[in-house]
Structures are given as C-alpha cells and as structure tokens.
Amino acid sequence: MNYCHIRNTSCFFKKYFLYIINFVILIILTVLPFMLVIRKFFSKEITLILILLCLIIQVLIHIKFFLHLNLSNKYKWNVISIIFAFVISTIILSGSYWVIKSLNHNMYSVEV
C-alpha cells in the first residue's frame, strides 16, 4: 500500500476510503454467517463451509488492509509470526476437538 501524506488530499481520502470499504466488507462478512444460521438457507454442511469461507476472507482482509502485511523483506518476521500462531492455534483447537470427541465416544460406549 502506498503511504500518503496528509497534504495530498486526494491520496488521503483514497486511503481512508479503502479503510471504510474494507470495514463495510468485514461487517457484511460478519453478519452473513449469522443470517445463514438463523434463516437456514442451506444444509448444515454447506452453511459450515460458507462460514469458514467468510472467516478466511475476513482474516485475509485484516492481514492485508489493516495490518499492512505483505511478503516483502520488511514484514517477513511478522508474516512468519502470524503463520506460527496460526499453526499453534490449529494444533490446539484440533487437539481439543479430538480429546472432547474421544471422551464423548468413551463415555457413551460403556454397556451397563
């Protein structure tokens, strides 16, 4: 993203216009999953896929337009930190899901 000086008014408005547009897109991507769940337009599987798609798009918009991260050398360690945090979060969430699911399976498989 090009950095604008405040003296250049067209560049200044262009910069904030992008912020506002992206903010509106993020609001739509937040409200859309709620509407999909409340209105039940699709089956559960399709709704889950759409919610995950909205989540991924939101994360990418935040990284690109609000955190101003890209793959240049200047932001290389920030991007590596985000990828590391994503991997650790995925391991923790999937491990927690696996533990809870196996506990649920073991609790109900005992015959009396």
GROMACS .gro file of C-alpha atoms in nm:
model
  112
    1MET     CA    1   0.000   0.000   0.000
    2ASN     CA    2   0.131   0.342  -0.088
    3TYR     CA    3   0.168   0.577   0.202
    4CYS     CA    4   0.011   0.916   0.153
    5HIS     CA    5   0.094   1.242   0.315
    6ILE     CA    6  -0.186   1.436   0.472
    7ARG     CA    7  -0.114   1.737   0.248
    8ASN     CA    8  -0.215   1.539  -0.058
    9THR     CA    9  -0.591   1.536  -0.001
   10SER     CA   10  -0.687   1.301  -0.283
   11CYS     CA   11  -0.442   1.042  -0.161
   12PHE     CA   12  -0.560   1.097   0.198
   13PHE     CA   13  -0.925   1.035   0.104
   14LYS     CA   14  -0.831   0.739  -0.111
   15LYS     CA   15  -0.652   0.581   0.184
   16TYR     CA   16  -0.946   0.629   0.424
   17PHE     CA   17  -1.194   0.532   0.157
   18LEU     CA   18  -1.019   0.195   0.135
   19TYR     CA   19  -1.042   0.159   0.513
   20ILE     CA   20  -1.414   0.233   0.507
   21ILE     CA   21  -1.483  -0.002   0.217
   22ASN     CA   22  -1.292  -0.282   0.386
   23PHE     CA   23  -1.468  -0.214   0.715
   24VAL     CA   24  -1.806  -0.243   0.542
   25ILE     CA   25  -1.696  -0.567   0.375
   26LEU     CA   26  -1.593  -0.703   0.716
   27ILE     CA   27  -1.930  -0.613   0.865
   28ILE     CA   28  -2.105  -0.793   0.579
   29LEU     CA   29  -1.881  -1.096   0.627
   30THR     CA   30  -1.971  -1.093   0.998
   31VAL     CA   31  -2.345  -1.060   0.951
   32LEU     CA   32  -2.366  -1.311   0.666
   33PRO     CA   33  -2.283  -1.621   0.879
   34PHE     CA   34  -2.541  -1.514   1.139
   35MET     CA   35  -2.804  -1.482   0.868
   36LEU     CA   36  -2.709  -1.819   0.719
   37VAL     CA   37  -2.751  -1.988   1.056
   38ILE     CA   38  -3.067  -1.804   1.160
   39ARG     CA   39  -3.251  -1.834   0.826
   40LYS     CA   40  -3.123  -2.187   0.747
   41PHE     CA   41  -3.091  -2.128   0.374
   42PHE     CA   42  -2.865  -2.428   0.318
   43SER     CA   43  -2.785  -2.762   0.475
   44LYS     CA   44  -2.553  -2.777   0.777
   45GLU     CA   45  -2.250  -2.879   0.574
   46ILE     CA   46  -2.287  -2.603   0.317
   47THR     CA   47  -2.353  -2.349   0.593
   48LEU     CA   48  -2.037  -2.459   0.774
   49ILE     CA   49  -1.832  -2.429   0.454
   50LEU     CA   50  -1.971  -2.080   0.388
   51ILE     CA   51  -1.897  -1.971   0.745
   52LEU     CA   52  -1.539  -2.096   0.716
   53LEU     CA   53  -1.505  -1.917   0.381
   54CYS     CA   54  -1.625  -1.591   0.540
   55LEU     CA   55  -1.376  -1.645   0.822
   56ILE     CA   56  -1.083  -1.696   0.586
   57ILE     CA   57  -1.175  -1.390   0.380
   58GLN     CA   58  -1.203  -1.179   0.697
   59VAL     CA   59  -0.861  -1.289   0.818
   60LEU     CA   60  -0.703  -1.212   0.481
   61ILE     CA   61  -0.864  -0.867   0.468
   62HIS     CA   62  -0.741  -0.790   0.819
   63ILE     CA   63  -0.389  -0.902   0.734
   64LYS     CA   64  -0.370  -0.715   0.405
   65PHE     CA   65  -0.557  -0.390   0.468
   66PHE     CA   66  -0.546  -0.329   0.842
   67LEU     CA   67  -0.218  -0.489   0.948
   68HIS     CA   68  -0.049  -0.389   0.617
   69LEU     CA   69   0.145  -0.712   0.600
   70ASN     CA   70   0.282  -0.846   0.276
   71LEU     CA   71   0.559  -1.082   0.172
   72SER     CA   72   0.833  -0.819   0.144
   73ASN     CA   73   1.151  -0.847   0.348
   74LYS     CA   74   1.038  -0.566   0.577
   75TYR     CA   75   0.745  -0.768   0.711
   76LYS     CA   76   0.896  -1.115   0.676
   77TRP     CA   77   0.917  -1.188   1.051
   78ASN     CA   78   0.567  -1.056   1.115
   79VAL     CA   79   0.428  -1.290   0.850
   80ILE     CA   80   0.629  -1.580   0.994
   81SER     CA   81   0.490  -1.497   1.341
   82ILE     CA   82   0.134  -1.500   1.209
   83ILE     CA   83   0.188  -1.832   1.033
   84PHE     CA   84   0.341  -1.977   1.351
   85ALA     CA   85   0.046  -1.851   1.560
   86PHE     CA   86  -0.196  -2.000   1.307
   87VAL     CA   87  -0.022  -2.340   1.319
   88ILE     CA   88  -0.016  -2.346   1.700
   89SER     CA   89  -0.382  -2.238   1.719
   90THR     CA   90  -0.479  -2.508   1.470
   91ILE     CA   91  -0.295  -2.774   1.670
   92ILE     CA   92  -0.457  -2.662   1.997
   93LEU     CA   93  -0.809  -2.642   1.851
   94SER     CA   94  -0.790  -2.971   1.660
   95GLY     CA   95  -0.634  -3.146   1.962
   96SER     CA   96  -0.906  -3.013   2.190
   97TYR     CA   97  -1.172  -3.125   1.945
   98TRP     CA   98  -1.015  -3.471   1.922
   99VAL     CA   99  -0.997  -3.506   2.303
  100ILE     CA  100  -1.356  -3.394   2.353
  101LYS     CA  101  -1.484  -3.620   2.075
  102SER     CA  102  -1.297  -3.925   2.206
  103LEU     CA  103  -1.419  -3.854   2.561
  104ASN     CA  104  -1.774  -3.832   2.434
  105HIS     CA  105  -1.729  -4.161   2.246
  106ASN     CA  106  -1.579  -4.339   2.551
  107MET     CA  107  -1.847  -4.210   2.788
  108TYR     CA  108  -2.136  -4.346   2.582
  109SER     CA  109  -1.981  -4.673   2.465
  110VAL     CA  110  -1.990  -4.841   2.810
  111GLU     CA  111  -2.266  -5.101   2.840
  112VAL     CA  112  -2.446  -5.133   3.170
   0.00000   0.00000   0.00000
